[in-house]
mmCIF file of C-alpha atoms in Angstrom:
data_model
loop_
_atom_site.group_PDB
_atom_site.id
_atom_site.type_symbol
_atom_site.label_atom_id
_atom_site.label_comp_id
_atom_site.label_asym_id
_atom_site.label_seq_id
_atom_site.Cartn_x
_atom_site.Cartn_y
_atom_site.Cartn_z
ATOM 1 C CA UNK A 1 -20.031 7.586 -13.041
ATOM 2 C CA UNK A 2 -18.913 6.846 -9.452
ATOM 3 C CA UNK A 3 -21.940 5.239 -7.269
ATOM 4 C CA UNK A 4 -21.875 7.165 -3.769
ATOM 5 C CA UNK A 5 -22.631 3.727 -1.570
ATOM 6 C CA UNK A 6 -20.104 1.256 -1.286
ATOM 7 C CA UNK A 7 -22.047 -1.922 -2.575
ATOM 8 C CA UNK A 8 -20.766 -5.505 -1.389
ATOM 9 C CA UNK A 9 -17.854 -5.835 -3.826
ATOM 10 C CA UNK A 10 -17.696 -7.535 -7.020
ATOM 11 C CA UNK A 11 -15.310 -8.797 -10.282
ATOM 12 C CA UNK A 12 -16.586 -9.328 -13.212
ATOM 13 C CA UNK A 13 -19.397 -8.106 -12.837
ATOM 14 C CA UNK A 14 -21.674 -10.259 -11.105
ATOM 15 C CA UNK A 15 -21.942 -11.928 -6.922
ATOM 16 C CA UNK A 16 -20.250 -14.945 -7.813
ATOM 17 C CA UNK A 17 -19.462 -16.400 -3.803
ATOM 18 C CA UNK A 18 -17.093 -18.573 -4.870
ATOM 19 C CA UNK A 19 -15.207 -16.402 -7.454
ATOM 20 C CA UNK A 20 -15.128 -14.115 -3.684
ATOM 21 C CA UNK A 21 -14.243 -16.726 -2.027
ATOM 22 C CA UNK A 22 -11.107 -17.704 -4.547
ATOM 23 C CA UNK A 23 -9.845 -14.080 -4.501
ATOM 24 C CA UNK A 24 -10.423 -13.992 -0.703
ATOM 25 C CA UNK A 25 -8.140 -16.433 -0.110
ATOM 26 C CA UNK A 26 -5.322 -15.433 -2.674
ATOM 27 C CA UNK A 27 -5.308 -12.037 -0.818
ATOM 28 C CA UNK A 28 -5.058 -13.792 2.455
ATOM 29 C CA UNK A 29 -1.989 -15.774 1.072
ATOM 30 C CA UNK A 30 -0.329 -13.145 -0.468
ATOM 31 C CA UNK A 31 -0.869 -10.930 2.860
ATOM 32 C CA UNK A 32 0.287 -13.585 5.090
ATOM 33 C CA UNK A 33 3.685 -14.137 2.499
ATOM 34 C CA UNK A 34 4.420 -10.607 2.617
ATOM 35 C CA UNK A 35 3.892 -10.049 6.559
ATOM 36 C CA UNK A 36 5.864 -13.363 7.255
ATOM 37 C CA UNK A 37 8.819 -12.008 4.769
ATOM 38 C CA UNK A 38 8.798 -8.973 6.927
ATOM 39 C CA UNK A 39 9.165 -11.298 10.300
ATOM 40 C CA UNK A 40 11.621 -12.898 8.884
ATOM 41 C CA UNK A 41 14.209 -9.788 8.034
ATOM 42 C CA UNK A 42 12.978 -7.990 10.862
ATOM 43 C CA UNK A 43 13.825 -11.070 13.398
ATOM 44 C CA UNK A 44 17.424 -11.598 11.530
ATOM 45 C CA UNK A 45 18.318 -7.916 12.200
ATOM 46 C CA UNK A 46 17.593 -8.048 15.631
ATOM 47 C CA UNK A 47 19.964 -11.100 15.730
ATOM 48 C CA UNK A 48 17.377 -13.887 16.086
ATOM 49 C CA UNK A 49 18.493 -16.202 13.302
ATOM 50 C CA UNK A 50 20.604 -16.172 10.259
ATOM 51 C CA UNK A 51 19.198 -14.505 7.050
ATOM 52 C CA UNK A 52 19.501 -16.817 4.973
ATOM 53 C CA UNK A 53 18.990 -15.362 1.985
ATOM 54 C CA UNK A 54 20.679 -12.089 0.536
ATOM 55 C CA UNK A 55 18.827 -9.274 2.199
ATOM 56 C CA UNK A 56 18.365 -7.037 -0.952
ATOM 57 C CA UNK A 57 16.406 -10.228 -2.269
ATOM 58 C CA UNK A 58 14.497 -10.763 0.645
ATOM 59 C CA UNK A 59 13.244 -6.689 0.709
ATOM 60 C CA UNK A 60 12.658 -6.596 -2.756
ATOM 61 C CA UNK A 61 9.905 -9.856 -2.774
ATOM 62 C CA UNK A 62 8.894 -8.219 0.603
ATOM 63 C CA UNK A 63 8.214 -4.751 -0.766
ATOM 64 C CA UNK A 64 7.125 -6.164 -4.535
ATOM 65 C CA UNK A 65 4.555 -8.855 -3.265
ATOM 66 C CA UNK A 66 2.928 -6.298 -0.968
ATOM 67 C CA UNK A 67 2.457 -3.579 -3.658
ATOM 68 C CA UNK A 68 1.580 -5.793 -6.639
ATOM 69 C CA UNK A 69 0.118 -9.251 -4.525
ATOM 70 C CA UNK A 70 -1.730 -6.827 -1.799
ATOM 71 C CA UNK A 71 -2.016 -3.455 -2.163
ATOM 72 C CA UNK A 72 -3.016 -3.358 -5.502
ATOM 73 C CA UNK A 73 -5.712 -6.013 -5.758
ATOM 74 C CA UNK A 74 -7.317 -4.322 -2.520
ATOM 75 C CA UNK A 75 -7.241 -1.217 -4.684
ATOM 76 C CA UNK A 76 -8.935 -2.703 -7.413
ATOM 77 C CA UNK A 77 -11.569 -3.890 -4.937
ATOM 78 C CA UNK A 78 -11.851 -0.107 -3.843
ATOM 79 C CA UNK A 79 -12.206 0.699 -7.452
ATOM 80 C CA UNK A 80 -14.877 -1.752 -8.056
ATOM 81 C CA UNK A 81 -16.845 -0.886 -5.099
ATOM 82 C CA UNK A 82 -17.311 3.075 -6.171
ATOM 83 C CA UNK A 83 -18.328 1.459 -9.505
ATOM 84 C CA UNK A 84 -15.012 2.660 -11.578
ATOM 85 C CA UNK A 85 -13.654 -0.450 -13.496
ATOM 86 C CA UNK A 86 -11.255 -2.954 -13.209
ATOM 87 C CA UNK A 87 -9.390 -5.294 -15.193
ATOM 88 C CA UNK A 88 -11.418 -8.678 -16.562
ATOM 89 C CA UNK A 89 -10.517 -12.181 -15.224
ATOM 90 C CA UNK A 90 -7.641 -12.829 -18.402
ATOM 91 C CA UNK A 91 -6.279 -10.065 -17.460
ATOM 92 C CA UNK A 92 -5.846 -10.670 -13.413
ATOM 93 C CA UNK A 93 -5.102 -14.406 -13.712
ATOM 94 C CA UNK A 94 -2.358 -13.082 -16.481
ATOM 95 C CA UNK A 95 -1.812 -10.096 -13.309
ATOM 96 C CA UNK A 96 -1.619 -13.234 -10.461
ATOM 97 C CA UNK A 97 0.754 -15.457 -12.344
ATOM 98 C CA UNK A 98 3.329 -12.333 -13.262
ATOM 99 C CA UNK A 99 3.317 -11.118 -9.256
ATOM 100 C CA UNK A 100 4.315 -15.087 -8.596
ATOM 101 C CA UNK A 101 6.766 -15.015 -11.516
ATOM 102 C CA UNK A 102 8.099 -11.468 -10.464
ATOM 103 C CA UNK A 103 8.323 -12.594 -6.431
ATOM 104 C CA UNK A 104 9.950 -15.738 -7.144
ATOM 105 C CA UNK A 105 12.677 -13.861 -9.144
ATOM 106 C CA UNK A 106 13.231 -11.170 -6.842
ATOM 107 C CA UNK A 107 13.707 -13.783 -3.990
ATOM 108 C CA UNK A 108 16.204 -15.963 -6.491
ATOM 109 C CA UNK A 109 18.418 -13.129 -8.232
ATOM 110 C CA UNK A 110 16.795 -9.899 -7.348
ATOM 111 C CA UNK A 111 16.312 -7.637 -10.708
ATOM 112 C CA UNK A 112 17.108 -10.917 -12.029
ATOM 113 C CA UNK A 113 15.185 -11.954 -15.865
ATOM 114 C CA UNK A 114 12.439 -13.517 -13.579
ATOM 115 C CA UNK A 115 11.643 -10.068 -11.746
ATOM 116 C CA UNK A 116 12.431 -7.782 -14.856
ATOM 117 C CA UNK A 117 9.193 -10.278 -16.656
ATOM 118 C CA UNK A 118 6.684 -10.164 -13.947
ATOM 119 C CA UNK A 119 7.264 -6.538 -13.587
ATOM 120 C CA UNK A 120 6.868 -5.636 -16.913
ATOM 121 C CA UNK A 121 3.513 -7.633 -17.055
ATOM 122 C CA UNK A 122 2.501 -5.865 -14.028
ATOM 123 C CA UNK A 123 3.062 -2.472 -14.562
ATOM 124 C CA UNK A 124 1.613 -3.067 -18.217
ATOM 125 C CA UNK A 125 -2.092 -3.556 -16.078
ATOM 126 C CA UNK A 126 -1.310 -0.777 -13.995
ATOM 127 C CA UNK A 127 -0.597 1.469 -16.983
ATOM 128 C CA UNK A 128 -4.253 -0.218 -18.481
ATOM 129 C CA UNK A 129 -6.119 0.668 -16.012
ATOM 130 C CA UNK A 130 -4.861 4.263 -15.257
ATOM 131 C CA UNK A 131 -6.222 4.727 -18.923
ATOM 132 C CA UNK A 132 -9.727 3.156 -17.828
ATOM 133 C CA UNK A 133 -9.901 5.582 -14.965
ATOM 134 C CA UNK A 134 -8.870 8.801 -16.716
ATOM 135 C CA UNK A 135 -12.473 9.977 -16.725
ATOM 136 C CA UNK A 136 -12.171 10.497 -13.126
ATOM 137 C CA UNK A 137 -9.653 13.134 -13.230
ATOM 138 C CA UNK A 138 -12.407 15.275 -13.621
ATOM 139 C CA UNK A 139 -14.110 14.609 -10.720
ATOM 140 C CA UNK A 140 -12.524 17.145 -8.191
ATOM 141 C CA UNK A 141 -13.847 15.681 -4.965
ATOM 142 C CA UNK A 142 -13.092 12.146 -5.645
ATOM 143 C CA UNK A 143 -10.247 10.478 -3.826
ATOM 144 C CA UNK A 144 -9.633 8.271 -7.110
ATOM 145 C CA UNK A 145 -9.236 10.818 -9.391
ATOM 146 C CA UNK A 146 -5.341 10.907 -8.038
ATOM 147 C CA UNK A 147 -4.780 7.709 -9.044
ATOM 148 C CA UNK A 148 -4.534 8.039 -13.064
ATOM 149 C CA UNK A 149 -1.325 10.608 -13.088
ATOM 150 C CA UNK A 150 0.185 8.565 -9.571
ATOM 151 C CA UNK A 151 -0.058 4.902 -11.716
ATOM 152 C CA UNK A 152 1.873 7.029 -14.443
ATOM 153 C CA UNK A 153 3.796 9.025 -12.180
ATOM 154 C CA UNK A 154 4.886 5.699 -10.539
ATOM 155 C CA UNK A 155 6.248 3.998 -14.071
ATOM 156 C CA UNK A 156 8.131 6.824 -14.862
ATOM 157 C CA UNK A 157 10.705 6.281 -12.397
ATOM 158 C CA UNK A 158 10.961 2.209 -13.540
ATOM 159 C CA UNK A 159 13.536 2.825 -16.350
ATOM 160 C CA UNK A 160 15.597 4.988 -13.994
ATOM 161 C CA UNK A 161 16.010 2.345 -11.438
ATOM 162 C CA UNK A 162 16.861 -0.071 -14.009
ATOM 163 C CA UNK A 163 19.504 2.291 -15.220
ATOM 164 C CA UNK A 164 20.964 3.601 -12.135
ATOM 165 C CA UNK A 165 20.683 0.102 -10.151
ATOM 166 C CA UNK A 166 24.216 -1.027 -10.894
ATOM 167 C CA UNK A 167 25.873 2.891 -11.644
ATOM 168 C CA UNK A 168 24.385 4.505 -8.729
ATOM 169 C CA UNK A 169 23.469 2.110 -6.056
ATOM 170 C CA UNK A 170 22.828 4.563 -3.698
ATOM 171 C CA UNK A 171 20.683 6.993 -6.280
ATOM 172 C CA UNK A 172 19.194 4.047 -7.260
ATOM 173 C CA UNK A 173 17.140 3.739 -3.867
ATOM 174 C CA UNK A 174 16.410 7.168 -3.582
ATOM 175 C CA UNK A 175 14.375 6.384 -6.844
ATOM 176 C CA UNK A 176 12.948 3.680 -5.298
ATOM 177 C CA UNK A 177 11.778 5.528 -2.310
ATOM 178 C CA UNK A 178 9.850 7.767 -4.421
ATOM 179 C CA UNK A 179 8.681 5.054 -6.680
ATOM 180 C CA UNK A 180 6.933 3.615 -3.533
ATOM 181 C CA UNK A 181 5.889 6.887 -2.460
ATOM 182 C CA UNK A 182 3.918 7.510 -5.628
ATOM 183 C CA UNK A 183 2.162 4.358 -5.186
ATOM 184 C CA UNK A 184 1.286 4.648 -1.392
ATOM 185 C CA UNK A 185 0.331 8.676 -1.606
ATOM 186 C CA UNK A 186 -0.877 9.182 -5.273
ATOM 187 C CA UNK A 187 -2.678 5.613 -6.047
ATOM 188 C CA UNK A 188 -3.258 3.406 -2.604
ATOM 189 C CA UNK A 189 -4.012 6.183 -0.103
ATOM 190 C CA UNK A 190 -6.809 7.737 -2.365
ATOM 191 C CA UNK A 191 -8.029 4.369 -2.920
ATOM 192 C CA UNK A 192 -8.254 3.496 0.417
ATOM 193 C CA UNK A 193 -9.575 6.892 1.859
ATOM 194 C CA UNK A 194 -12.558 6.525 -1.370
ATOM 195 C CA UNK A 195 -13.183 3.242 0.115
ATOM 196 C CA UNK A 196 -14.695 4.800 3.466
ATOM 197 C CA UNK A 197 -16.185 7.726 1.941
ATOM 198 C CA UNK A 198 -13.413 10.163 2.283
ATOM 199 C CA UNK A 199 -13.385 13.438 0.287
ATOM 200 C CA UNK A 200 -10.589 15.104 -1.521
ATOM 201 C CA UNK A 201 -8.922 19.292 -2.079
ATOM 202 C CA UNK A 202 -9.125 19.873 -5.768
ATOM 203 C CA UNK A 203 -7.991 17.012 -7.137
ATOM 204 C CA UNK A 204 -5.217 18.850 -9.536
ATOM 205 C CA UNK A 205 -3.675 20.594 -6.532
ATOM 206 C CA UNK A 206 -4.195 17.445 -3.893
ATOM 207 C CA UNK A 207 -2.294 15.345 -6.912
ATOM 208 C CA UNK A 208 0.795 17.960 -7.074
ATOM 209 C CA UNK A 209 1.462 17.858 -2.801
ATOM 210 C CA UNK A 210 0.832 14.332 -3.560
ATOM 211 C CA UNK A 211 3.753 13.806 -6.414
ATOM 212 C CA UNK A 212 6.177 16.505 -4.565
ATOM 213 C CA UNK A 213 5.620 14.691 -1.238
ATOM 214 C CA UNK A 214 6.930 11.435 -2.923
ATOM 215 C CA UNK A 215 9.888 12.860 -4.481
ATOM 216 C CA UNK A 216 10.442 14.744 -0.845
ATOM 217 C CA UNK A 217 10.421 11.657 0.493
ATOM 218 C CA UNK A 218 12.776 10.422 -2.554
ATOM 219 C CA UNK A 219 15.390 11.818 -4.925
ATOM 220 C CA UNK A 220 14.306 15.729 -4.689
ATOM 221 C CA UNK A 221 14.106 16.599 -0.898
ATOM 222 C CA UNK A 222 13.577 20.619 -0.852
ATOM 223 C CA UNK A 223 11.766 23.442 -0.255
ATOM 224 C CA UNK A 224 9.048 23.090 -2.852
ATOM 225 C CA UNK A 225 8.932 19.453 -2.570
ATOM 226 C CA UNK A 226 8.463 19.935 1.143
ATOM 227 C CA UNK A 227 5.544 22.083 0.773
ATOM 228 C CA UNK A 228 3.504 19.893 -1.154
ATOM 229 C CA UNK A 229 4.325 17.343 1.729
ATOM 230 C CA UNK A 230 2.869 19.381 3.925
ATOM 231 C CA UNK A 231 -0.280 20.150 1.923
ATOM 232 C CA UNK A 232 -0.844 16.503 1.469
ATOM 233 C CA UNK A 233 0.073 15.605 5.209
ATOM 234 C CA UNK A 234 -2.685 18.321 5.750
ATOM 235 C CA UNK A 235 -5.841 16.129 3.947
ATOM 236 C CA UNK A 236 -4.446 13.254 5.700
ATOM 237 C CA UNK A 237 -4.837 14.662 9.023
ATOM 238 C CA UNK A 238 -8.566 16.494 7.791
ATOM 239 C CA UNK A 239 -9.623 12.771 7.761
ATOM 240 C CA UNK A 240 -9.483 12.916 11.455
ATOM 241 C CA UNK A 241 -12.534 15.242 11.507
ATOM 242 C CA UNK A 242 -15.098 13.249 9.709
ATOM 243 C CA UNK A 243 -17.243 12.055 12.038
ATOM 244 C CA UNK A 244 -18.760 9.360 9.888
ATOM 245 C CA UNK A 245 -14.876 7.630 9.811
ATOM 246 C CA UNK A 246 -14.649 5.148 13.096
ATOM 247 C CA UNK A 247 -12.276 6.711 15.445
ATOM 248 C CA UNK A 248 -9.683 4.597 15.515
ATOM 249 C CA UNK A 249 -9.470 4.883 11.774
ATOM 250 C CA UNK A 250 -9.239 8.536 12.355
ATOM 251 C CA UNK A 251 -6.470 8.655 14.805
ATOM 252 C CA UNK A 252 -3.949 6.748 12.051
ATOM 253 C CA UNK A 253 -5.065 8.506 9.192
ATOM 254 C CA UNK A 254 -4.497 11.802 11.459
ATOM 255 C CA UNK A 255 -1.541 10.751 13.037
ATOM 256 C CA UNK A 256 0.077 9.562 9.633
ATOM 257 C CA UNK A 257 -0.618 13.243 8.268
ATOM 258 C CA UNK A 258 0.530 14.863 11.536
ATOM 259 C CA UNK A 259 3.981 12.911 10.469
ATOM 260 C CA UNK A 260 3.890 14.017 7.082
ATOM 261 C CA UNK A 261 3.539 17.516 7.772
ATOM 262 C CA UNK A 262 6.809 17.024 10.790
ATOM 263 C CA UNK A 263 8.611 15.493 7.904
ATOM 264 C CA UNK A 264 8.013 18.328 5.526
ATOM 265 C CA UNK A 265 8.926 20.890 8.414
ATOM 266 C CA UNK A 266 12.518 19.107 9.738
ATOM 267 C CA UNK A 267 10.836 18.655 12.657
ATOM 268 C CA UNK A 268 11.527 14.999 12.510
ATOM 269 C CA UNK A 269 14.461 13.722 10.149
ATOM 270 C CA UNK A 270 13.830 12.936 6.464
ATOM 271 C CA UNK A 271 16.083 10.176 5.975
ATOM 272 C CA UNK A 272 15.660 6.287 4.972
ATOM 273 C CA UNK A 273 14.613 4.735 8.874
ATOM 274 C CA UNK A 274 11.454 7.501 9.027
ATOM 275 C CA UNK A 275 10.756 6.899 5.379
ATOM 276 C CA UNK A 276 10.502 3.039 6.134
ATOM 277 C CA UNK A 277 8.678 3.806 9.304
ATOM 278 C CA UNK A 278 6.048 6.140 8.200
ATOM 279 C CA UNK A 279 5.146 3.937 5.146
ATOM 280 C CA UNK A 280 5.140 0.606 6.977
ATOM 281 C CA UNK A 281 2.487 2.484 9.204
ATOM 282 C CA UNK A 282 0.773 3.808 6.734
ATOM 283 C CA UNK A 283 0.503 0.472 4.973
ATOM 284 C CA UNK A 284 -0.016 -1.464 7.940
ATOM 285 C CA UNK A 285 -2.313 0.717 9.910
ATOM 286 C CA UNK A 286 -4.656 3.094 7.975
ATOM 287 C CA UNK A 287 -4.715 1.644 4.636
ATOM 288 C CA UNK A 288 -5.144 -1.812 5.543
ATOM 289 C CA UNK A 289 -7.911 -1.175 7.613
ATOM 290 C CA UNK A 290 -9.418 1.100 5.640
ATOM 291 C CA UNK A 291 -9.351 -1.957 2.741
ATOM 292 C CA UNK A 292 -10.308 -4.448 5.045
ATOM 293 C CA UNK A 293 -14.184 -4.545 5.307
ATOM 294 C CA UNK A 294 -14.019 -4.392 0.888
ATOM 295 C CA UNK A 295 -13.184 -8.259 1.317
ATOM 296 C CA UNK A 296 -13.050 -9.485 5.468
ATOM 297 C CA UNK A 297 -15.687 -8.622 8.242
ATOM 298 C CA UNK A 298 -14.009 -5.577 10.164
ATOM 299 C CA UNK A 299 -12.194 -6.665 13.067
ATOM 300 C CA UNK A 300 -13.895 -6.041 16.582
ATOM 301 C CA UNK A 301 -12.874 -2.435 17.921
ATOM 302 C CA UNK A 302 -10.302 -3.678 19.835
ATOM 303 C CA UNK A 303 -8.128 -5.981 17.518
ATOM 304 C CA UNK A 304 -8.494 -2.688 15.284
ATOM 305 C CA UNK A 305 -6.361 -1.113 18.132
ATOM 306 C CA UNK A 306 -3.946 -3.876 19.031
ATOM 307 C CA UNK A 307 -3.311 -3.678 14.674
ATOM 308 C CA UNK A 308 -3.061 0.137 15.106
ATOM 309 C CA UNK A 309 -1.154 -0.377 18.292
ATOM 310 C CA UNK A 310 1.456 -3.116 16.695
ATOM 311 C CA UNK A 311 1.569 -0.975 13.514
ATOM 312 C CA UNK A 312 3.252 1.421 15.623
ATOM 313 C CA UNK A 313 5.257 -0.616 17.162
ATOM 314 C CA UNK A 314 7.139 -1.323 13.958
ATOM 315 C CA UNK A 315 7.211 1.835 12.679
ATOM 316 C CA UNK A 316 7.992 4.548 15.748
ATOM 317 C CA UNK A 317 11.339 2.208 16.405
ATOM 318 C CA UNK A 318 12.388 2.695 12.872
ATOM 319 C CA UNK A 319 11.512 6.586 13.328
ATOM 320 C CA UNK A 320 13.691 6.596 17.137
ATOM 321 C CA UNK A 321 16.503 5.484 15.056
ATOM 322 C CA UNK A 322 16.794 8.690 12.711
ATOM 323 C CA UNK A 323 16.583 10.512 15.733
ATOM 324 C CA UNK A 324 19.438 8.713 16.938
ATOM 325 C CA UNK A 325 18.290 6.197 19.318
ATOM 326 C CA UNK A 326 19.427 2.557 18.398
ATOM 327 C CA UNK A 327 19.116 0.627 21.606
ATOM 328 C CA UNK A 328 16.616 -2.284 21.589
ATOM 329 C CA UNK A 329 15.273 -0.547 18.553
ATOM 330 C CA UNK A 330 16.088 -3.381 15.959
ATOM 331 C CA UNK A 331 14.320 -6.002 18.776
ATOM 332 C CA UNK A 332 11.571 -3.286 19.272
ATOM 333 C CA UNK A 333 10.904 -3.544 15.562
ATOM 334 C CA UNK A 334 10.484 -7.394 15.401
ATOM 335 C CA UNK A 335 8.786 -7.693 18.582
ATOM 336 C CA UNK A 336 6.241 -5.246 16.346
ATOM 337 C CA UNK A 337 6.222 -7.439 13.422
ATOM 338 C CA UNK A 338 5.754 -11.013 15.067
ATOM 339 C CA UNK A 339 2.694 -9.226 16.818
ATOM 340 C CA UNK A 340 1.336 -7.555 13.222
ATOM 341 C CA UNK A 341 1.997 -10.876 11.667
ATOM 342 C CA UNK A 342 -0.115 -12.902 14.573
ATOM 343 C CA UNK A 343 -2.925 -10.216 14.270
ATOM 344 C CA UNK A 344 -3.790 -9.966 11.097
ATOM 345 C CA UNK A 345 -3.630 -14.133 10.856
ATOM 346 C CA UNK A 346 -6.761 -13.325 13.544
ATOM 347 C CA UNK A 347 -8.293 -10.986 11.345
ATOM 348 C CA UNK A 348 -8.078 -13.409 8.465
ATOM 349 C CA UNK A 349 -8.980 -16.237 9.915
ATOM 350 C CA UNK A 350 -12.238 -14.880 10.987
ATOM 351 C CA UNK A 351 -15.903 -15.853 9.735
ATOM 352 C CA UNK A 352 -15.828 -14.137 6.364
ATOM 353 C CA UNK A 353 -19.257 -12.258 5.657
ATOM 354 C CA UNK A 354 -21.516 -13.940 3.179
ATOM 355 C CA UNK A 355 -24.108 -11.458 1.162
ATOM 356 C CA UNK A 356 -27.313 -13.125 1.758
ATOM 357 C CA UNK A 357 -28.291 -11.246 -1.576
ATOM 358 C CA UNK A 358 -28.789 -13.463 -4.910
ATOM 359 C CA UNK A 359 -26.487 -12.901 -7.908
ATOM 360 C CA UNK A 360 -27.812 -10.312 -9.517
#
């Protein structure tokens, strides 16, 4: 049964502060990694320095460490909090050393043996815990009850990168796109928006616009695909009225479904640079801060906005260029991720709470 409050957050099962404390800081690393990755190609685009290593590399540890070393564990967190479980301590240290295993590969020899390991380990928890959470799927209202079919959803489209990576190159990352989709609509969106006490449509219908918005977004960009963007753009933008949400918190989750719903309607272009940009905002704006409070203190109001604010500015140069603009944008874009890198060290380097509460 999912607890309505959102009770400090614990593993394991008990308040052990320095157990916190260890995972605390493993997030913080693993943030940090991923943001500084995402400096570092963003910077050698614009023409700062040399790259250094092989791009495709470089975007695959970026992208991989922030879904498994990240987004994940904060959605595990969310999880926890509403009282659904998570995976024991074997199985996350066996989780933590497979994302390192998987990163380091990806950054050596991209779907190298390295990567193909790690990945296997981790979507073998993923797959684990969708089954732990299945009961939820009955629970209509409830954010999480999305994230069962999206973890599964998600996995699916693994064996068809792997065979279409070296045939069909270009296929190949439209399956991607919609890999990543799944995850960020269908399993770290819901997550996130059960974290502050958002509700959901009927959970059967909300997971369908959910799954069709990915694969608009991916390999099946149509009509009916479109539609279900639309519908889920629509209960992204319904967060905006919810008066218990903070405001800025309900301008990005608005504004992200607001760009959903132009997506699904042509009104702006749904090719690779607004893909890129809407999920890096998503990611970096909304979902983030939505996640945060599960493991940091919230940020005062107004580093929330300079995070929204920088969010943007990663992500609205990345959308100027599928409308055709290309001047300054690549700088724009860096300029965007030095300054989300810089706050979110802030944010992390902040006082962390400590529950004056015994173990219980």
């Amino acid at each position: 049964m999912i607890r309505s409050d959102a009770a400090a957050p614990t593993f394991f099962g008990q308040r052990d502060g320095r157990t916190m404390n260890r995972i605390r800081w493993l997030l913080s690393a693993a943030l940090l990694a991923t943001l500084g990755l995402g400096v570092w190609m963003r910077a050698s685009l614009a023409g700062a320095w040399s790259m250094g290593l092989d791009f495709a590399h470089l975007r695959h540890a970026h992208s991989h460490l922030g879904a498994y070393g990240v987004l994940f564990p904060l959605a595990f967190l969310a999880w926890r909090s509403r009282g659904a479980p998570v995976p024991g301590r074997r199985t996350l240290f066996a989780y933590g050393a497979a994302t390192a295993l998987a990163v380091i590969g990806f950054l050596r020899a991209g779907y190298g043996p390295e990567a193909i390991v790690g990945s296997t380990v981790v979507g073998a928890v993923w797959l684990s815990s969708a089954f732990q959470l299945r009961g939820l799927m009955r629970r209509l209202d409830e954010p999480l009850a999305l994230v069962p079919p999206g973890i599964v959803a998600a996995m699916v489209c693994v064996p068809f990168i792997a065979l279409t990576l070296r045939k069909d190159p270009v296929f190949a990352q439209h399956l991607v796109a919609t890999f990543l989709g799944t995850l960020l609509l269908v399993v770290v969106t819901p997550s996130a928006l059960s974290a502050i006490g958002a509700r959901a449509f009927p959970s059967p219908a909300l997971t369908l616009a959910g799954l069709s918005g990915a694969l608009a977004l991916g390999v099946w960009p149509n009509v009916i695909t479109r539609v279900g963007l639309a519908g889920y753009g629509l209960w992204l933008a319904s967060v905006a009225l919810q008066r218990s949400v903070a405001w800025p918190l309900r301008a990005a989750w608005g504004l992200v479904g607001v760009g959903l719903m132009a997506m699904a309607a042509g009104l702006v272009p749904n090719v690779r640079p607004s893909v890129i940009g809407a999920l890096h905002f998503l990611v970096l704006g909304p979902v983030l801060l939505s996640l945060l409070p599960l493991l940091w203190p919230s940020p005062p109001r107004a580093l929330e906005v300079f995070l929204l604010a920088t969010a943007g500015l990663v992500s609205a140069p990345l959308v100027a260029q599928a409308l055709g603009f290309f001047a300054w944008t690549m700088q724009l874009a860096a300029l965007g991720g030095a300054l989300v890198f810089l706050g979110w060290l802030g944010v992390l380097l902040r006082r962390p709470h400590v529950d004056p509460r015994p173990p219980a």
